[in-house]
Short mmCIF file of C-alpha atoms in Angstrom, two decimals:
data_model
loop_
_atom_site.label_atom_id
_atom_site.label_comp_id
_atom_site.label_asym_id
_atom_site.label_seq_id
_atom_site.Cartn_x
_atom_site.Cartn_y
_atom_site.Cartn_z
CA UNK A 199 0.01 0.01 0.02
CA UNK A 200 1.39 3.48 -0.87
CA UNK A 201 1.96 6.08 1.64
CA UNK A 202 1.43 8.80 -1.02
CA UNK A 203 -1.01 8.25 -3.80
CA UNK A 204 -2.23 11.17 -5.87
CA UNK A 205 -4.55 10.27 -8.67
CA UNK A 206 -6.65 12.05 -11.33
CA UNK A 207 -8.53 11.45 -14.51
CA UNK A 208 -7.07 12.80 -17.69
CA UNK A 209 -5.54 12.14 -21.18
CA UNK A 210 -2.12 12.67 -22.42
CA UNK A 211 -3.18 15.01 -25.17
CA UNK A 212 -6.55 16.43 -26.62
CA UNK A 213 -8.63 13.71 -28.15
CA UNK A 214 -6.88 10.89 -26.40
CA UNK A 215 -8.94 8.53 -24.19
CA UNK A 216 -9.39 9.58 -20.54
CA UNK A 217 -7.65 7.23 -18.09
CA UNK A 218 -7.02 6.98 -14.37
CA UNK A 219 -3.51 8.38 -13.82
CA UNK A 220 -1.50 8.45 -10.60
CA UNK A 221 1.83 9.00 -8.85
CA UNK A 222 2.61 6.98 -5.74
CA UNK A 223 5.51 6.70 -3.31
CA UNK A 224 5.59 4.15 -0.52
CA UNK A 225 7.42 1.58 1.59
CA UNK A 226 7.53 -2.12 0.81
CA UNK A 227 6.96 -4.54 3.74
CA UNK A 228 10.68 -5.41 3.56
CA UNK A 229 11.67 -1.82 4.27
CA UNK A 230 12.58 -0.67 0.69
CA UNK A 231 10.91 2.31 -0.90
CA UNK A 232 9.29 2.60 -4.34
CA UNK A 233 7.84 4.99 -6.92
CA UNK A 234 4.86 3.91 -8.92
CA UNK A 235 3.33 5.96 -11.77
CA UNK A 236 0.84 5.35 -14.58
CA UNK A 237 2.46 3.27 -17.30
CA UNK A 238 5.90 2.78 -15.72
CA UNK A 239 4.85 0.71 -12.86
CA UNK A 240 6.58 0.16 -9.52
CA UNK A 241 10.30 0.89 -9.47
CA UNK A 242 12.76 1.16 -6.50
CA UNK A 243 13.29 4.55 -4.97
CA UNK A 244 16.93 4.43 -3.92
CA UNK A 245 16.75 7.56 -1.83
CA UNK A 246 14.43 5.66 0.61
CA UNK A 247 12.67 7.33 3.50
CA UNK A 248 14.86 10.52 3.47
CA UNK A 249 14.00 11.20 -0.13
CA UNK A 250 10.36 10.43 0.46
CA UNK A 251 10.24 12.86 3.35
CA UNK A 252 11.99 15.56 1.36
CA UNK A 253 9.43 15.07 -1.46
CA UNK A 254 6.54 15.30 0.99
CA UNK A 255 7.96 18.52 2.48
CA UNK A 256 8.36 19.95 -1.03
CA UNK A 257 4.72 19.21 -1.81
CA UNK A 258 3.60 20.67 1.48
CA UNK A 259 5.41 24.04 0.96
CA UNK A 260 3.06 26.97 0.29
CA UNK A 261 2.56 27.67 -3.37
CA UNK A 262 4.03 31.02 -4.50
CA UNK A 263 1.50 33.65 -5.52
CA UNK A 264 1.13 34.22 -9.22
CA UNK A 265 2.85 32.27 -12.00
CA UNK A 266 5.40 29.64 -10.93
CA UNK A 267 6.93 26.26 -11.80
CA UNK A 268 9.14 24.29 -9.41
CA UNK A 269 10.67 20.91 -9.89
CA UNK A 270 11.61 17.89 -7.75
CA UNK A 271 13.87 15.02 -8.94
CA UNK A 272 12.63 11.65 -7.60
CA UNK A 273 14.95 9.48 -9.74
CA UNK A 274 18.12 10.57 -11.50
CA UNK A 275 19.39 8.09 -14.01
CA UNK A 276 18.65 4.99 -11.96
CA UNK A 277 19.06 1.59 -13.54
CA UNK A 278 15.76 -0.30 -13.87
CA UNK A 279 14.96 -3.97 -13.50
CA UNK A 280 11.82 -5.99 -13.32
CA UNK A 281 9.58 -3.38 -14.92
CA UNK A 282 7.11 -4.52 -17.54
CA UNK A 283 7.12 -1.10 -19.20
CA UNK A 284 10.98 -0.33 -19.17
CA UNK A 285 13.79 -2.24 -20.62
CA UNK A 286 16.17 -4.03 -18.21
CA UNK A 287 19.04 -1.69 -17.44
CA UNK A 288 17.31 1.45 -18.65
CA UNK A 289 18.49 4.50 -16.83
CA UNK A 290 15.34 6.32 -15.64
CA UNK A 291 14.95 9.92 -14.51
CA UNK A 292 11.60 11.03 -12.97
CA UNK A 293 11.02 14.71 -12.47
CA UNK A 294 7.77 16.13 -10.85
CA UNK A 295 6.74 19.69 -11.66
CA UNK A 296 4.25 21.74 -9.68
CA UNK A 297 3.21 25.14 -11.02
CA UNK A 298 0.63 27.59 -12.07
CA UNK A 299 0.42 28.91 -15.70
CA UNK A 300 -1.15 32.20 -14.79
CA UNK A 301 -1.83 34.33 -11.76
CA UNK A 302 -5.06 33.27 -10.09
CA UNK A 303 -5.25 30.07 -12.15
CA UNK A 304 -5.28 26.51 -11.00
CA UNK A 305 -2.09 24.70 -10.06
CA UNK A 306 -0.94 21.82 -12.25
CA UNK A 307 1.22 18.77 -11.56
CA UNK A 308 3.38 17.05 -14.25
CA UNK A 309 5.44 13.86 -13.97
CA UNK A 310 8.19 13.88 -16.67
CA UNK A 311 9.88 10.57 -17.58
CA UNK A 312 13.10 10.41 -19.47
CA UNK A 313 16.41 8.49 -19.52
CA UNK A 314 18.69 6.30 -21.51
CA UNK A 315 18.50 2.67 -22.97
CA UNK A 316 21.57 1.12 -24.66
CA UNK A 317 23.29 4.45 -24.96
CA UNK A 318 20.23 6.16 -26.66
CA UNK A 319 18.26 8.81 -24.84
CA UNK A 320 14.48 8.62 -24.58
CA UNK A 321 11.74 10.88 -23.34
CA UNK A 322 8.06 10.05 -22.76
CA UNK A 323 6.58 12.88 -24.85
CA UNK A 324 3.07 12.55 -23.26
CA UNK A 325 3.92 13.39 -19.60
CA UNK A 326 1.41 12.55 -16.82
CA UNK A 327 -0.36 15.85 -16.24
CA UNK A 328 -2.97 16.79 -13.70
CA UNK A 329 -4.25 20.17 -15.03
CA UNK A 330 -6.06 21.17 -11.81
CA UNK A 331 -4.52 20.11 -8.53
CA UNK A 332 -6.88 20.02 -5.56
CA UNK A 333 -4.47 21.34 -2.98
CA UNK A 334 -6.27 19.72 -0.03
CA UNK A 335 -5.98 16.23 -1.66
CA UNK A 336 -2.30 16.72 -2.47
CA UNK A 337 -1.50 17.92 1.02
CA UNK A 338 -3.37 15.07 2.65
CA UNK A 339 -1.43 12.54 0.67
CA UNK A 340 1.88 14.42 1.29
CA UNK A 341 1.15 14.36 5.10
CA UNK A 342 0.56 10.60 5.02
CA UNK A 343 3.93 10.15 3.19
CA UNK A 344 5.76 12.46 5.61
CA UNK A 345 4.43 10.51 8.62
CA UNK A 346 5.46 7.18 7.14
CA UNK A 347 8.88 8.50 6.04
CA UNK A 348 9.71 9.93 9.36
CA UNK A 349 8.68 6.80 11.42
CA UNK A 350 11.58 4.79 12.89
CA UNK A 351 12.68 2.04 10.40
CA UNK A 352 11.38 -0.83 12.66
CA UNK A 353 7.84 0.59 12.24
CA UNK A 354 7.90 1.66 8.54
#
């Protein structure tokens, strides 16, 4: 079960089918941490609880007034294994963007996926995008993640 799960309905581009999309971060029963996102599946989160807590605090920071875009790097060129969607050994980078396109407008969240396979760069050109973030839902999920990430390891 994920500590943090933020989901929404959307499509990758106009006219595409609407799907359930999500971003999740959590701890496995064995103490390891993972990232799970629509179409990449579960992948290890090498930064573990400290990175999960840092991500939660980043999500909980008050949004600047007006237009903004901030980024958080969840994975940075991490080798993949065991994913049904990614080739064995692919180096995956996952970046989360949170922002507002115009003053007074809704906040958005994007999950960008890119990396390298066999020496060749790739980028998922249809990022996961939640066009209207419900701040209360995002903060509730981030609070759960922070609580789990800050628990002593024997209780994670």
